[in-house]
Amino acid sequence: MTGALTIAGLGPGDEALVTPEVSAALASATDILGYAPYVARVPARAGLKLHPTDNRMELQRANEALRLASEGQRVVLVSSGDPGVFAMASAVFEALENSPQWQGLSIRVLPGITAMLAAAARAGAPLGHDFCAINLSDNLKPWMTIEKRLRLAAEADFAIAIYNPRSASRPDGFARALEILGESGLGERTVIFARAVSTPEEQIETVTLKQARPEMADMRTLVIIGNSATRRVGRWVYAPRHVR
Amino acid sequence: MTGALTIAGLGPGDEALVTPEVSAALASATDILGYAPYVARVPARAGLKLHPTDNRMELQRANEALRLASEGQRVVLVSSGDPGVFAMASAVFEALENSPQWQGLSIRVLPGITAMLAAAARAGAPLGHDFCAINLSDNLKPWMTIEKRLRLAAEADFAIAIYNPRSASRPDGFARALEILGESGLGERTVIFARAVSTPEEQIETVTLKQARPEMADMRTLVIIGNSATRRVGRWVYAPRHVR
């Protein structure tokens, strides 16, 4: 048996949003690694070893996944959403670059429904025109880089999907982000707070930027700021296809 | 029986990338509408009416889908990829805004694996850091808006996913886009040409922006331009999680 590493996206929470490709990988795995709440989504069965780990252990987890695969295991490293969007795939390739002895391993990345697509679908079609995705965590980049990107995204008139807007350890960045977007003249823009989409705790709230309060977001919230043309029709929000 | 409209994403091509949620919607539909090549992906069965239409008929197709749902049919409007990303969902809400008599209809949007996620997964993790998505078609927006967004995206150091880079009716825009990015100092950036990902015609080609030629893209290609930190390790391309 030859080992292999699969980096798989579990989608936002609902099992009906897990692709058959990912389900098949989970069904034939010998070892599942990932942040504990994501590993908990994989059903236990005989012969399957679960390796749940803490948050912020990305590189260590990636190394462990590569090591197990090098020993002949069929390893699946799980992320929520899509593994390539602010998740585990980048950490694996970073670990791989540091460890030439593993560069011949069989590796696959399996895409998943990332949070902004699930949130957009619930709200209507706010990402139907050009958009950007910004991770608001400054654990891995300078806060000034985030501010610069927010200002340029506003100038480009992108819809803006904000990942990781706010957590207990970063309570202030999102308030500052709302200020910056307000200073950029986006006060009347539509803002969607999509929390825990596709889970029993799902909540969707749509307000204007002026009405948005930092407390409306937490670590399970994906925020979408509409572009200048974004419209509401009944309970739906959409970005028109045309720029006139 | 009450009618309903479901706007569903079929993913990039491989049936293993269609979510169970979408498969269930297709299985209980009475009518399927969409651009002919996407409707052709839905298996025929007794009692299911297929309504394939030409490209660029988005608003007419959206109106027809709403009309059939208003008559009590269970209608699924299919897009490839995700219906909310440069696809049919925005057209439906535009049609809905124009037709108040249908605003009480039951409507759902079901997300799918959009082309940039499938392409990124095949290449490694080029969207592992902040990024943007730009539709290069100027059928629905001024070309100058596209140029402005490309320049600002370069300044923001976003990875850039380019949808619809080039078609027979728009042979020149992508060449101009490459020029603009070159003028913005991105000549050494990694560029991924991902064609027909997850289909038998899949092709992935990775070059630098300087080496990129307009003919490398066609209407089935998704192009990803790496950010300034994007790296190659073996056959993989990834955006590091850190900005130093």
Tab-separated table of C-alpha atoms in Angstrom:
chain	number	residue	atom	x	y	z
A	1	MET	CA	0.000	0.000	0.000
A	2	THR	CA	1.244	3.449	-0.927
A	3	GLY	CA	0.449	6.356	1.329
A	4	ALA	CA	-1.326	9.463	0.152
A	5	LEU	CA	-2.455	12.785	1.545
A	6	THR	CA	-5.807	14.302	0.607
A	7	ILE	CA	-6.641	17.829	1.733
A	8	ALA	CA	-10.430	18.007	1.730
A	9	GLY	CA	-13.043	20.706	2.216
A	10	LEU	CA	-16.127	19.747	4.275
A	11	GLY	CA	-18.169	22.785	3.241
A	12	PRO	CA	-19.881	25.138	5.687
A	13	GLY	CA	-21.618	22.573	7.898
A	14	ASP	CA	-24.568	20.818	6.227
A	15	GLU	CA	-23.685	17.289	5.096
A	16	ALA	CA	-25.734	17.922	1.927
A	17	LEU	CA	-23.004	20.394	0.944
A	18	VAL	CA	-20.153	17.862	1.143
A	19	THR	CA	-19.167	16.790	-2.381
A	20	PRO	CA	-19.294	13.079	-3.262
A	21	GLU	CA	-15.561	13.314	-4.045
A	22	VAL	CA	-14.833	14.319	-0.438
A	23	SER	CA	-17.226	11.712	0.985
A	24	ALA	CA	-15.413	9.010	-0.999
A	25	ALA	CA	-12.030	10.196	0.311
A	26	LEU	CA	-13.304	10.076	3.901
A	27	ALA	CA	-14.743	6.598	3.340
A	28	SER	CA	-11.398	5.159	2.229
A	29	ALA	CA	-9.152	7.011	4.697
A	30	THR	CA	-7.119	5.360	7.448
A	31	ASP	CA	-6.391	8.635	9.285
A	32	ILE	CA	-8.277	11.932	9.598
A	33	LEU	CA	-6.477	15.038	10.835
A	34	GLY	CA	-7.823	18.529	11.447
A	35	TYR	CA	-9.063	21.106	13.897
A	36	ALA	CA	-11.176	19.191	16.419
A	37	PRO	CA	-14.643	20.560	15.463
A	38	TYR	CA	-14.059	19.570	11.826
A	39	VAL	CA	-12.728	16.099	12.667
A	40	ALA	CA	-15.852	15.662	14.801
A	41	ARG	CA	-17.928	15.894	11.594
A	42	VAL	CA	-16.385	12.638	10.271
A	43	PRO	CA	-18.286	9.527	11.470
A	44	ALA	CA	-16.181	7.089	13.481
A	45	ARG	CA	-15.739	3.567	12.088
A	46	ALA	CA	-13.504	0.549	12.711
A	47	GLY	CA	-10.013	1.056	11.297
A	48	LEU	CA	-10.278	4.849	11.102
A	49	LYS	CA	-7.977	6.864	13.349
A	50	LEU	CA	-9.121	10.371	14.227
A	51	HIS	CA	-6.410	12.941	15.077
A	52	PRO	CA	-8.184	16.102	16.284
A	53	THR	CA	-5.906	19.044	17.092
A	54	ASP	CA	-6.215	22.567	18.450
A	55	ASN	CA	-6.667	25.682	16.374
A	56	ARG	CA	-3.520	27.567	15.235
A	57	MET	CA	-1.538	24.335	14.971
A	58	GLU	CA	-1.662	24.440	11.178
A	59	LEU	CA	1.985	23.794	10.334
A	60	GLN	CA	2.435	21.100	12.961
A	61	ARG	CA	-0.765	19.403	11.750
A	62	ALA	CA	0.426	19.604	8.126
A	63	ASN	CA	3.750	18.012	9.035
A	64	GLU	CA	2.028	15.223	10.938
A	65	ALA	CA	-0.272	14.565	7.960
A	66	LEU	CA	2.703	14.351	5.589
A	67	ARG	CA	4.586	12.068	7.975
A	68	LEU	CA	1.657	9.647	8.298
A	69	ALA	CA	1.227	9.580	4.523
A	70	SER	CA	4.959	8.884	4.113
A	71	GLU	CA	4.514	5.845	6.362
A	72	GLY	CA	1.898	4.423	4.003
A	73	GLN	CA	-1.333	5.729	5.562
A	74	ARG	CA	-4.261	7.092	3.525
A	75	VAL	CA	-4.516	10.435	5.272
A	76	VAL	CA	-7.284	13.013	4.895
A	77	LEU	CA	-6.667	16.454	6.328
A	78	VAL	CA	-10.037	18.194	6.730
A	79	SER	CA	-10.908	21.892	6.650
A	80	SER	CA	-14.326	23.456	6.828
A	81	GLY	CA	-15.379	25.260	3.663
A	82	ASP	CA	-12.761	25.000	0.947
A	83	PRO	CA	-9.252	23.899	1.990
A	84	GLY	CA	-7.643	26.431	-0.350
A	85	VAL	CA	-9.399	29.534	1.027
A	86	PHE	CA	-7.825	30.678	4.316
A	87	ALA	CA	-7.492	27.028	5.371
A	88	MET	CA	-5.106	24.058	5.451
A	89	ALA	CA	-3.877	23.674	1.856
A	90	SER	CA	-1.364	26.546	2.029
A	91	ALA	CA	0.041	25.173	5.299
A	92	VAL	CA	0.612	21.763	3.684
A	93	PHE	CA	2.545	23.225	0.761
A	94	GLU	CA	4.588	25.335	3.166
A	95	ALA	CA	5.417	22.196	5.156
A	96	LEU	CA	6.213	20.383	1.907
A	97	GLU	CA	8.611	23.117	0.813
A	98	ASN	CA	10.448	22.741	4.135
A	99	SER	CA	10.658	18.943	3.808
A	100	PRO	CA	12.084	17.819	0.442
A	101	GLN	CA	11.965	14.159	1.530
A	102	TRP	CA	8.162	14.244	1.195
A	103	GLN	CA	7.933	15.976	-2.171
A	104	GLY	CA	7.347	12.702	-4.027
A	105	LEU	CA	4.228	11.863	-2.000
A	106	SER	CA	0.845	11.546	-3.664
A	107	ILE	CA	-1.137	14.664	-2.713
A	108	ARG	CA	-4.591	15.809	-3.783
A	109	VAL	CA	-6.606	18.908	-2.886
A	110	LEU	CA	-10.396	18.456	-3.009
A	111	PRO	CA	-12.400	21.683	-3.198
A	112	GLY	CA	-15.403	22.458	-1.014
A	113	ILE	CA	-18.169	25.050	-0.688
A	114	THR	CA	-16.389	27.973	0.938
A	115	ALA	CA	-18.272	30.176	3.427
A	116	MET	CA	-18.749	33.140	1.083
A	117	LEU	CA	-20.524	31.004	-1.538
A	118	ALA	CA	-22.868	29.486	1.047
A	119	ALA	CA	-23.553	32.903	2.583
A	120	ALA	CA	-24.109	34.535	-0.805
A	121	ALA	CA	-26.573	31.814	-1.826
A	122	ARG	CA	-28.639	32.350	1.319
A	123	ALA	CA	-28.706	36.113	0.828
A	124	GLY	CA	-29.377	36.057	-2.924
A	125	ALA	CA	-26.515	36.914	-5.279
A	126	PRO	CA	-24.290	39.580	-3.686
A	127	LEU	CA	-21.193	38.097	-5.402
A	128	GLY	CA	-22.762	38.151	-8.872
A	129	HIS	CA	-20.344	40.839	-10.025
A	130	ASP	CA	-16.571	41.315	-9.415
A	131	PHE	CA	-15.596	40.794	-5.778
A	132	CYS	CA	-12.720	40.159	-3.369
A	133	ALA	CA	-12.151	38.052	-0.268
A	134	ILE	CA	-10.154	39.410	2.658
A	135	ASN	CA	-9.187	37.522	5.818
A	136	LEU	CA	-9.466	40.068	8.627
A	137	SER	CA	-7.171	38.168	10.980
A	138	ASP	CA	-3.881	39.955	11.593
A	139	ASN	CA	-2.286	36.890	13.173
A	140	LEU	CA	-0.321	36.275	9.960
A	141	LYS	CA	-0.109	39.690	8.294
A	142	PRO	CA	0.327	43.304	9.378
A	143	TRP	CA	-2.892	45.151	10.152
A	144	MET	CA	-1.801	47.947	7.794
A	145	THR	CA	-1.903	45.489	4.885
A	146	ILE	CA	-5.534	44.770	5.731
A	147	GLU	CA	-6.383	48.499	5.890
A	148	LYS	CA	-4.717	49.122	2.537
A	149	ARG	CA	-6.619	46.252	0.898
A	150	LEU	CA	-9.946	47.462	2.300
A	151	ARG	CA	-9.371	50.955	0.897
A	152	LEU	CA	-8.335	49.645	-2.525
A	153	ALA	CA	-11.243	47.200	-2.613
A	154	ALA	CA	-13.613	50.100	-1.928
A	155	GLU	CA	-11.973	52.148	-4.690
A	156	ALA	CA	-12.275	49.203	-7.113
A	157	ASP	CA	-15.971	48.901	-6.210
A	158	PHE	CA	-15.607	45.212	-5.462
A	159	ALA	CA	-18.159	43.453	-3.318
A	160	ILE	CA	-16.070	42.411	-0.298
A	161	ALA	CA	-16.317	39.072	1.495
A	162	ILE	CA	-14.741	39.318	4.936
A	163	TYR	CA	-13.537	36.068	6.519
A	164	ASN	CA	-12.744	35.834	10.247
A	165	PRO	CA	-14.087	39.310	10.988
A	166	ARG	CA	-13.869	39.101	14.755
A	167	SER	CA	-12.823	36.766	17.558
A	168	ALA	CA	-12.320	36.975	21.307
A	169	SER	CA	-8.604	37.568	20.777
A	170	ARG	CA	-9.189	40.182	18.025
A	171	PRO	CA	-12.203	42.224	19.184
A	172	ASP	CA	-11.223	45.561	17.562
A	173	GLY	CA	-10.148	44.995	13.954
A	174	PHE	CA	-13.651	44.641	12.554
A	175	ALA	CA	-14.785	47.920	14.170
A	176	ARG	CA	-11.801	49.599	12.512
A	177	ALA	CA	-12.656	47.925	9.183
A	178	LEU	CA	-16.197	49.333	9.346
A	179	GLU	CA	-14.725	52.791	10.069
A	180	ILE	CA	-12.354	52.581	7.099
A	181	LEU	CA	-15.146	51.554	4.752
A	182	GLY	CA	-17.291	54.390	6.127
A	183	GLU	CA	-14.442	56.850	5.490
A	184	SER	CA	-14.285	55.491	1.933
A	185	GLY	CA	-17.881	56.645	1.421
A	186	LEU	CA	-19.566	53.256	1.737
A	187	GLY	CA	-22.029	54.240	4.507
A	188	GLU	CA	-25.134	53.359	2.521
A	189	ARG	CA	-23.779	50.029	1.265
A	190	THR	CA	-25.639	46.815	1.993
A	191	VAL	CA	-23.892	44.622	4.556
A	192	ILE	CA	-24.815	40.966	5.081
A	193	PHE	CA	-23.919	39.212	8.325
A	194	ALA	CA	-24.148	35.479	7.645
A	195	ARG	CA	-23.533	33.383	10.725
A	196	ALA	CA	-23.088	29.601	10.784
A	197	VAL	CA	-24.713	29.181	7.375
A	198	SER	CA	-26.304	25.755	6.750
A	199	THR	CA	-26.154	24.797	10.452
A	200	PRO	CA	-29.000	24.883	13.015
A	201	GLU	CA	-27.515	28.167	14.345
A	202	GLU	CA	-27.771	29.929	10.981
A	203	GLN	CA	-28.589	33.639	11.141
A	204	ILE	CA	-28.686	36.101	8.241
A	205	GLU	CA	-28.936	39.817	8.953
A	206	THR	CA	-28.852	42.555	6.314
A	207	VAL	CA	-28.265	46.215	7.221
A	208	THR	CA	-26.518	49.254	5.790
A	209	LEU	CA	-22.877	49.880	6.656
A	210	LYS	CA	-23.960	52.835	8.804
A	211	GLN	CA	-26.218	50.527	10.800
A	212	ALA	CA	-23.591	47.774	11.143
A	213	ARG	CA	-22.212	47.235	14.646
A	214	PRO	CA	-19.050	45.262	15.427
A	215	GLU	CA	-21.010	42.985	17.812
A	216	MET	CA	-23.078	41.696	14.882
A	217	ALA	CA	-20.060	39.521	13.922
A	218	ASP	CA	-18.249	36.762	15.765
A	219	MET	CA	-15.869	33.998	14.747
A	220	ARG	CA	-18.623	32.056	12.955
A	221	THR	CA	-19.740	35.030	10.832
A	222	LEU	CA	-18.953	35.727	7.192
A	223	VAL	CA	-19.584	39.358	6.248
A	224	ILE	CA	-20.338	40.528	2.713
A	225	ILE	CA	-20.243	44.249	1.828
A	226	GLY	CA	-22.169	44.956	-1.364
A	227	ASN	CA	-20.772	46.994	-4.248
A	228	SER	CA	-22.209	50.385	-5.269
A	229	ALA	CA	-24.919	48.804	-7.441
A	230	THR	CA	-26.084	46.129	-4.990
A	231	ARG	CA	-29.867	46.089	-4.627
A	232	ARG	CA	-32.525	44.543	-2.417
A	233	VAL	CA	-35.660	42.884	-3.707
A	234	GLY	CA	-37.869	41.586	-0.908
A	235	ARG	CA	-35.642	39.562	1.408
A	236	TRP	CA	-33.013	39.090	-1.307
A	237	VAL	CA	-29.794	41.025	-1.969
A	238	TYR	CA	-28.123	40.923	-5.373
A	239	ALA	CA	-25.346	42.547	-7.391
A	240	PRO	CA	-26.662	43.386	-10.868
A	241	ARG	CA	-24.756	41.879	-13.766
A	242	HIS	CA	-24.484	45.267	-15.514
A	243	VAL	CA	-22.350	48.299	-14.791
A	244	ARG	CA	-23.988	51.201	-16.668
B	1	MET	CA	-48.752	21.418	-5.430
B	2	THR	CA	-46.973	24.745	-4.998
B	3	GLY	CA	-44.392	25.808	-7.501
B	4	ALA	CA	-40.825	26.685	-6.596
B	5	LEU	CA	-37.681	27.874	-8.292
B	6	THR	CA	-34.269	26.493	-7.369
B	7	ILE	CA	-31.140	28.078	-8.836
B	8	ALA	CA	-28.493	25.371	-8.662
B	9	GLY	CA	-24.753	25.160	-9.309
B	10	LEU	CA	-23.514	22.025	-11.087
B	11	GLY	CA	-19.839	22.619	-10.301
B	12	PRO	CA	-17.070	22.628	-12.906
B	13	GLY	CA	-17.939	19.381	-14.720
B	14	ASP	CA	-17.185	16.231	-12.736
B	15	GLU	CA	-20.344	14.681	-11.255
B	16	ALA	CA	-18.338	13.939	-8.069
B	17	LEU	CA	-18.279	17.713	-7.505
B	18	VAL	CA	-22.080	18.130	-7.572
B	19	THR	CA	-23.348	18.556	-4.011
B	20	PRO	CA	-25.978	16.095	-2.704
B	21	GLU	CA	-28.247	19.119	-2.145
B	22	VAL	CA	-28.169	19.923	-5.864
B	23	SER	CA	-28.585	16.261	-6.864
B	24	ALA	CA	-31.708	16.051	-4.682
B	25	ALA	CA	-33.139	19.197	-6.286
B	26	LEU	CA	-32.557	17.771	-9.778
B	27	ALA	CA	-34.162	14.470	-8.759
B	28	SER	CA	-37.406	16.142	-7.651
B	29	ALA	CA	-37.653	18.742	-10.427
B	30	THR	CA	-40.364	18.853	-13.070
B	31	ASP	CA	-38.512	21.342	-15.299
B	32	ILE	CA	-34.820	22.080	-15.889
B	33	LEU	CA	-33.771	25.328	-17.557
B	34	GLY	CA	-30.321	26.568	-18.486
B	35	TYR	CA	-27.706	27.091	-21.147
B	36	ALA	CA	-27.838	23.966	-23.333
B	37	PRO	CA	-24.450	22.401	-22.362
B	38	TYR	CA	-25.409	22.588	-18.667
B	39	VAL	CA	-28.916	21.190	-19.185
B	40	ALA	CA	-27.254	18.327	-21.100
B	41	ARG	CA	-25.545	17.307	-17.834
B	42	VAL	CA	-28.931	16.458	-16.235
B	43	PRO	CA	-30.020	12.869	-16.987
B	44	ALA	CA	-33.357	12.589	-18.802
B	45	ARG	CA	-36.198	10.764	-17.051
B	46	ALA	CA	-39.956	10.352	-17.439
B	47	GLY	CA	-41.833	13.426	-16.255
B	48	LEU	CA	-38.834	15.756	-16.492
B	49	LYS	CA	-38.979	18.546	-19.052
B	50	LEU	CA	-35.650	19.913	-20.271
B	51	HIS	CA	-35.598	23.515	-21.549
B	52	PRO	CA	-32.134	24.161	-23.021
B	53	THR	CA	-31.514	27.708	-24.257
B	54	ASP	CA	-28.751	29.660	-25.970
B	55	ASN	CA	-26.040	31.605	-24.225
B	56	ARG	CA	-26.689	35.312	-23.490
B	57	MET	CA	-30.398	34.660	-22.950
B	58	GLU	CA	-30.032	35.074	-19.194
B	59	LEU	CA	-32.893	37.463	-18.475
B	60	GLN	CA	-35.331	35.715	-20.801
B	61	ARG	CA	-34.407	32.361	-19.246
B	62	ALA	CA	-34.852	33.775	-15.724
B	63	ASN	CA	-38.312	35.099	-16.624
B	64	GLU	CA	-39.327	31.755	-18.105
B	65	ALA	CA	-38.132	29.947	-14.963
B	66	LEU	CA	-40.161	32.293	-12.731
B	67	ARG	CA	-43.235	31.913	-14.958
B	68	LEU	CA	-43.092	28.104	-14.850
B	69	ALA	CA	-42.667	28.160	-11.060
B	70	SER	CA	-45.646	30.530	-10.770
B	71	GLU	CA	-47.722	27.948	-12.648
B	72	GLY	CA	-46.897	25.324	-10.005
B	73	GLN	CA	-43.873	23.600	-11.540
B	74	ARG	CA	-40.803	22.565	-9.534
B	75	VAL	CA	-38.222	24.382	-11.618
B	76	VAL	CA	-34.447	24.061	-11.395
B	77	LEU	CA	-32.378	26.633	-13.230
B	78	VAL	CA	-28.861	25.237	-13.659
B	79	SER	CA	-25.518	27.038	-13.941
B	80	SER	CA	-22.086	25.515	-14.131
B	81	GLY	CA	-19.883	26.275	-11.137
B	82	ASP	CA	-21.694	28.358	-8.539
B	83	PRO	CA	-24.906	30.111	-9.639
B	84	GLY	CA	-23.977	33.241	-7.684
B	85	VAL	CA	-20.567	33.834	-9.304
B	86	PHE	CA	-20.946	35.374	-12.776
B	87	ALA	CA	-23.924	33.094	-13.424
B	88	MET	CA	-27.718	32.903	-13.300
B	89	ALA	CA	-28.649	33.973	-9.750
B	90	SER	CA	-28.217	37.721	-10.372
B	91	ALA	CA	-30.325	37.479	-13.528
B	92	VAL	CA	-33.158	35.839	-11.578
B	93	PHE	CA	-33.230	38.578	-8.941
B	94	GLU	CA	-33.132	41.211	-11.669
B	95	ALA	CA	-36.125	39.523	-13.321
B	96	LEU	CA	-37.846	39.282	-9.946
B	97	GLU	CA	-37.353	42.990	-9.283
B	98	ASN	CA	-39.034	43.749	-12.625
B	99	SER	CA	-41.978	41.431	-11.884
B	100	PRO	CA	-43.599	42.137	-8.502
B	101	GLN	CA	-46.296	39.506	-9.159
B	102	TRP	CA	-43.665	36.770	-8.644
B	103	GLN	CA	-42.059	38.122	-5.483
B	104	GLY	CA	-43.997	35.734	-3.249
B	105	LEU	CA	-42.651	32.639	-5.011
B	106	SER	CA	-40.544	30.091	-3.148
B	107	ILE	CA	-36.947	30.570	-4.352
B	108	ARG	CA	-33.728	28.879	-3.236
B	109	VAL	CA	-30.127	29.328	-4.372
B	110	LEU	CA	-27.940	26.220	-4.002
B	111	PRO	CA	-24.196	26.889	-4.077
B	112	GLY	CA	-21.720	24.935	-6.179
B	113	ILE	CA	-17.959	24.553	-6.658
B	114	THR	CA	-17.058	27.620	-8.693
B	115	ALA	CA	-14.292	27.400	-11.313
B	116	MET	CA	-11.658	29.269	-9.297
B	117	LEU	CA	-11.926	26.831	-6.370
B	118	ALA	CA	-11.618	23.793	-8.645
B	119	ALA	CA	-8.705	25.383	-10.520
B	120	ALA	CA	-6.935	26.424	-7.311
B	121	ALA	CA	-7.264	22.904	-5.875
B	122	ARG	CA	-5.645	21.372	-8.955
B	123	ALA	CA	-2.780	23.865	-8.881
B	124	GLY	CA	-2.189	23.753	-5.110
B	125	ALA	CA	-3.340	26.711	-3.010
B	126	PRO	CA	-2.919	29.944	-5.010
B	127	LEU	CA	-6.006	31.448	-3.285
B	128	GLY	CA	-4.751	30.709	0.220
B	129	HIS	CA	-4.316	34.415	0.942
B	130	ASP	CA	-6.506	37.463	0.102
B	131	PHE	CA	-7.739	37.428	-3.507
B	132	CYS	CA	-10.240	38.857	-5.966
B	133	ALA	CA	-12.342	37.555	-8.834
B	134	ILE	CA	-12.823	39.609	-12.001
B	135	ASN	CA	-15.017	38.735	-14.967
B	136	LEU	CA	-13.088	39.880	-18.037
B	137	SER	CA	-16.150	40.063	-20.262
B	138	ASP	CA	-17.049	43.618	-21.223
B	139	ASN	CA	-20.466	42.615	-22.537
B	140	LEU	CA	-22.071	44.018	-19.369
B	141	LYS	CA	-19.597	46.619	-18.103
B	142	PRO	CA	-17.251	49.208	-19.617
B	143	TRP	CA	-13.774	47.944	-20.434
B	144	MET	CA	-12.316	50.876	-18.463
B	145	THR	CA	-13.938	49.492	-15.288
B	146	ILE	CA	-12.078	46.239	-15.872
B	147	GLU	CA	-8.763	48.047	-16.407
B	148	LYS	CA	-9.241	50.067	-13.228
B	149	ARG	CA	-10.008	46.945	-11.194
B	150	LEU	CA	-6.963	45.105	-12.545
B	151	ARG	CA	-4.684	48.003	-11.590
B	152	LEU	CA	-6.175	48.297	-8.093
B	153	ALA	CA	-6.043	44.524	-7.580
B	154	ALA	CA	-2.340	44.614	-8.473
B	155	GLU	CA	-1.776	47.493	-6.046
B	156	ALA	CA	-3.627	45.595	-3.288
B	157	ASP	CA	-1.435	42.547	-3.968
B	158	PHE	CA	-4.466	40.293	-4.314
B	159	ALA	CA	-4.165	36.994	-6.114
B	160	ILE	CA	-6.487	37.534	-9.101
B	161	ALA	CA	-8.897	34.934	-10.494
B	162	ILE	CA	-9.935	35.892	-14.019
B	163	TYR	CA	-13.237	34.464	-15.276
B	164	ASN	CA	-14.138	34.471	-18.989
B	165	PRO	CA	-10.691	35.685	-20.060
B	166	ARG	CA	-11.183	35.284	-23.781
B	167	SER	CA	-13.750	34.207	-26.356
B	168	ALA	CA	-14.130	34.307	-30.121
B	169	SER	CA	-16.153	37.521	-29.837
B	170	ARG	CA	-13.670	39.098	-27.383
B	171	PRO	CA	-10.210	38.097	-28.620
B	172	ASP	CA	-8.305	41.201	-27.433
B	173	GLY	CA	-9.245	42.032	-23.838
B	174	PHE	CA	-7.108	39.342	-22.237
B	175	ALA	CA	-3.999	40.484	-24.148
B	176	ARG	CA	-4.654	43.999	-22.847
B	177	ALA	CA	-5.163	42.635	-19.310
B	178	LEU	CA	-1.755	40.923	-19.444
B	179	GLU	CA	-0.203	44.218	-20.625
B	180	ILE	CA	-1.800	46.156	-17.767
B	181	LEU	CA	-0.574	43.669	-15.183
B	182	GLY	CA	2.895	43.806	-16.759
B	183	GLU	CA	2.839	47.618	-16.549
B	184	SER	CA	1.898	47.226	-12.866
B	185	GLY	CA	5.185	45.387	-12.306
B	186	LEU	CA	3.787	41.850	-12.160
B	187	GLY	CA	6.016	40.376	-14.911
B	188	GLU	CA	7.533	37.703	-12.677
B	189	ARG	CA	4.227	36.653	-11.122
B	190	THR	CA	3.056	33.071	-11.387
B	191	VAL	CA	0.122	32.629	-13.773
B	192	ILE	CA	-1.997	29.478	-13.850
B	193	PHE	CA	-4.072	28.620	-16.910
B	194	ALA	CA	-6.650	26.076	-15.787
B	195	ARG	CA	-8.783	24.792	-18.656
B	196	ALA	CA	-11.887	22.618	-18.302
B	197	VAL	CA	-10.939	21.518	-14.795
B	198	SER	CA	-12.388	18.156	-13.711
B	199	THR	CA	-13.390	17.208	-17.286
B	200	PRO	CA	-11.560	14.863	-19.691
B	201	GLU	CA	-10.190	17.983	-21.448
B	202	GLU	CA	-8.537	19.350	-18.309
B	203	GLN	CA	-5.236	21.156	-18.843
B	204	ILE	CA	-3.189	23.049	-16.237
B	205	GLU	CA	-0.302	25.220	-17.351
B	206	THR	CA	1.816	27.389	-15.035
B	207	VAL	CA	4.086	30.131	-16.379
B	208	THR	CA	5.261	33.604	-15.390
B	209	LEU	CA	3.237	36.614	-16.499
B	210	LYS	CA	6.052	37.526	-18.923
B	211	GLN	CA	5.737	34.104	-20.528
B	212	ALA	CA	1.928	34.205	-20.676
B	213	ARG	CA	0.439	34.477	-24.170
B	214	PRO	CA	-3.187	35.428	-24.880
B	215	GLU	CA	-3.684	32.219	-26.892
B	216	MET	CA	-3.113	30.150	-23.741
B	217	ALA	CA	-6.692	31.068	-22.675
B	218	ASP	CA	-10.038	30.372	-24.284
B	219	MET	CA	-13.639	30.439	-23.096
B	220	ARG	CA	-13.149	27.315	-20.954
B	221	THR	CA	-10.086	28.680	-19.132
B	222	LEU	CA	-9.908	30.133	-15.647
B	223	VAL	CA	-6.742	32.163	-15.084
B	224	ILE	CA	-5.189	32.782	-11.665
B	225	ILE	CA	-2.454	35.394	-11.204
B	226	GLY	CA	-0.472	34.800	-8.014
B	227	ASN	CA	0.256	37.510	-5.450
B	228	SER	CA	3.780	38.781	-4.750
B	229	ALA	CA	4.531	35.984	-2.280
B	230	THR	CA	3.195	33.078	-4.362
B	231	ARG	CA	5.667	30.197	-4.532
B	232	ARG	CA	6.197	26.958	-6.421
B	233	VAL	CA	7.122	23.687	-4.789
B	234	GLY	CA	7.471	20.868	-7.306
B	235	ARG	CA	4.367	20.912	-9.485
B	236	TRP	CA	2.388	22.880	-6.876
B	237	VAL	CA	1.725	26.613	-6.594
B	238	TYR	CA	0.696	28.180	-3.291
B	239	ALA	CA	0.164	31.526	-1.609
B	240	PRO	CA	1.845	31.500	1.818
B	241	ARG	CA	-0.406	32.242	4.765
B	242	HIS	CA	1.991	34.885	6.109
B	243	VAL	CA	2.784	38.372	4.933
B	244	ARG	CA	6.136	39.284	6.536
